[in-house]
Amino acid sequence: MARDFMTYERELYNYLLKNEDKKPLDFIIQETNKLKKILDIVSQKTDEDIRNEVMEGFTDKLNIPDEKDINYLVKTGKTRFEGTIQHLKDELKFLEIKKRELGVGSIVETEELDLSNSTAVEKIIAYNELGIIEHIRNNAEFGISNNALSKALSLLCGERPQTLRPSLNRLSDKDTDHKDHPYHTTKTVERVKYSLIKLGFKLKN
């Protein structure tokens, strides 16, 4: 059985209390990496490894059980390890759920964005996730075209309006399959979200 919500919240609270510069995502990453290392070790256990561990428990050679009892103990040990493996997998699933509640995809595939060298598409994603694009639209007295919006964002990020415009034209589309849609590449989206969450932002999606 994976850790319950209260246990998770308590462990997270203690972690943040001891590490004031850290965020919930840092705790999830730490716990995920720790569990994966343990899972990797346990998963590599062979029947021979389990048998050797059983035999090591009998230091007195005069009291070594017969082969039938040894096989039973090996089977019991194997069942115990299988239970441990399932428990670790359940723990990882729980952390995956908590991570997705923060708006981040797979930890394994996610890398932090180089904020000093982000692309125009990454900037559009960031502005959208932070609500900046929506804020600009809502504060335009008579509405704002994508052409005007691209010029406004150009002032913020230094990208040319014509570079930003293709992504802005597709941003409102629910279908992200088009190559010009800023959310077309999942890995790019996750990298931007991950970086913003690491900075302490709570994203809208």
Short mmCIF file of C-alpha atoms in Angstrom, two decimals, residues 77-170:
data_model
loop_
_atom_site.label_atom_id
_atom_site.label_comp_id
_atom_site.label_asym_id
_atom_site.label_seq_id
_atom_site.Cartn_x
_atom_site.Cartn_y
_atom_site.Cartn_z
CA GLY A 77 11.26 -14.79 0.26
CA LYS A 78 10.43 -14.35 -3.41
CA THR A 79 6.82 -13.48 -2.53
CA ARG A 80 8.09 -10.94 -0.01
CA PHE A 81 10.32 -9.28 -2.63
CA GLU A 82 7.45 -9.22 -5.14
CA GLY A 83 5.35 -7.47 -2.51
CA THR A 84 8.14 -4.95 -1.94
CA ILE A 85 8.41 -4.30 -5.68
CA GLN A 86 4.65 -3.70 -5.95
CA HIS A 87 4.76 -1.38 -2.93
CA LEU A 88 7.56 0.66 -4.52
CA LYS A 89 5.63 0.87 -7.79
CA ASP A 90 2.53 2.06 -5.91
CA GLU A 91 4.65 4.71 -4.17
CA LEU A 92 5.98 5.92 -7.53
CA LYS A 93 2.46 6.08 -8.96
CA PHE A 94 1.35 8.18 -5.98
CA LEU A 95 4.25 10.60 -6.49
CA GLU A 96 3.45 10.74 -10.20
CA ILE A 97 -0.10 11.84 -9.34
CA LYS A 98 1.17 14.51 -6.92
CA LYS A 99 3.62 15.71 -9.57
CA ARG A 100 0.93 16.00 -12.22
CA GLU A 101 -1.19 18.01 -9.80
CA LEU A 102 1.61 20.58 -10.03
CA GLY A 103 1.26 20.58 -13.82
CA VAL A 104 4.51 18.75 -14.63
CA GLY A 105 4.94 15.74 -16.89
CA SER A 106 7.40 12.89 -16.53
CA ILE A 107 10.26 13.70 -14.17
CA VAL A 108 12.56 11.41 -16.05
CA GLU A 109 12.07 13.27 -19.33
CA THR A 110 11.86 16.77 -17.90
CA GLU A 111 14.86 19.08 -17.94
CA GLU A 112 15.08 22.60 -16.62
CA LEU A 113 14.92 25.34 -19.24
CA ASP A 114 17.93 27.56 -19.85
CA LEU A 115 16.15 30.83 -19.15
CA SER A 116 18.93 32.88 -20.70
CA ASN A 117 18.62 31.07 -24.01
CA SER A 118 14.92 30.23 -24.44
CA THR A 119 13.32 30.06 -27.89
CA ALA A 120 10.40 32.16 -29.12
CA VAL A 121 8.07 29.18 -28.73
CA GLU A 122 9.25 28.58 -25.16
CA LYS A 123 8.61 32.24 -24.36
CA ILE A 124 5.07 32.04 -25.77
CA ILE A 125 4.38 28.95 -23.64
CA ALA A 126 5.77 30.68 -20.54
CA TYR A 127 3.73 33.85 -21.14
CA ASN A 128 0.61 31.75 -21.65
CA GLU A 129 1.16 29.61 -18.55
CA LEU A 130 1.79 32.70 -16.43
CA GLY A 131 -1.40 34.34 -17.71
CA ILE A 132 0.49 37.24 -19.31
CA ILE A 133 -1.09 36.80 -22.74
CA GLU A 134 -4.57 36.60 -21.21
CA HIS A 135 -3.83 39.70 -19.13
CA ILE A 136 -2.80 41.69 -22.21
CA ARG A 137 -5.91 40.60 -24.11
CA ASN A 138 -8.22 41.46 -21.21
CA ASN A 139 -6.69 44.89 -20.78
CA ALA A 140 -6.99 45.90 -24.43
CA GLU A 141 -9.92 48.35 -24.46
CA PHE A 142 -11.23 47.34 -27.87
CA GLY A 143 -9.73 43.88 -28.14
CA ILE A 144 -6.36 43.08 -29.65
CA SER A 145 -5.32 41.28 -32.82
CA ASN A 146 -2.55 38.69 -32.87
CA ASN A 147 -0.54 41.13 -34.94
CA ALA A 148 -0.74 43.79 -32.22
CA LEU A 149 -0.23 41.16 -29.52
CA SER A 150 2.97 39.95 -31.18
CA LYS A 151 4.29 43.52 -31.13
CA ALA A 152 3.42 43.94 -27.45
CA LEU A 153 5.15 40.68 -26.53
CA SER A 154 8.10 41.69 -28.69
CA LEU A 155 8.66 44.58 -26.28
CA LEU A 156 8.88 42.11 -23.40
CA CYS A 157 11.08 39.41 -24.87
CA GLY A 158 13.05 41.03 -27.67
CA GLU A 159 11.87 38.54 -30.31
CA ARG A 160 10.70 39.90 -33.66
CA PRO A 161 6.88 40.17 -33.98
CA GLN A 162 6.91 38.04 -37.13
CA THR A 163 8.73 35.31 -35.20
CA LEU A 164 6.08 35.26 -32.47
CA ARG A 165 3.04 35.58 -34.72
CA PRO A 166 2.79 31.97 -36.05
CA SER A 167 2.63 30.58 -32.51
CA LEU A 168 0.12 33.22 -31.41
CA ASN A 169 -2.09 32.48 -34.41
CA ARG A 170 -2.33 28.82 -33.34
#
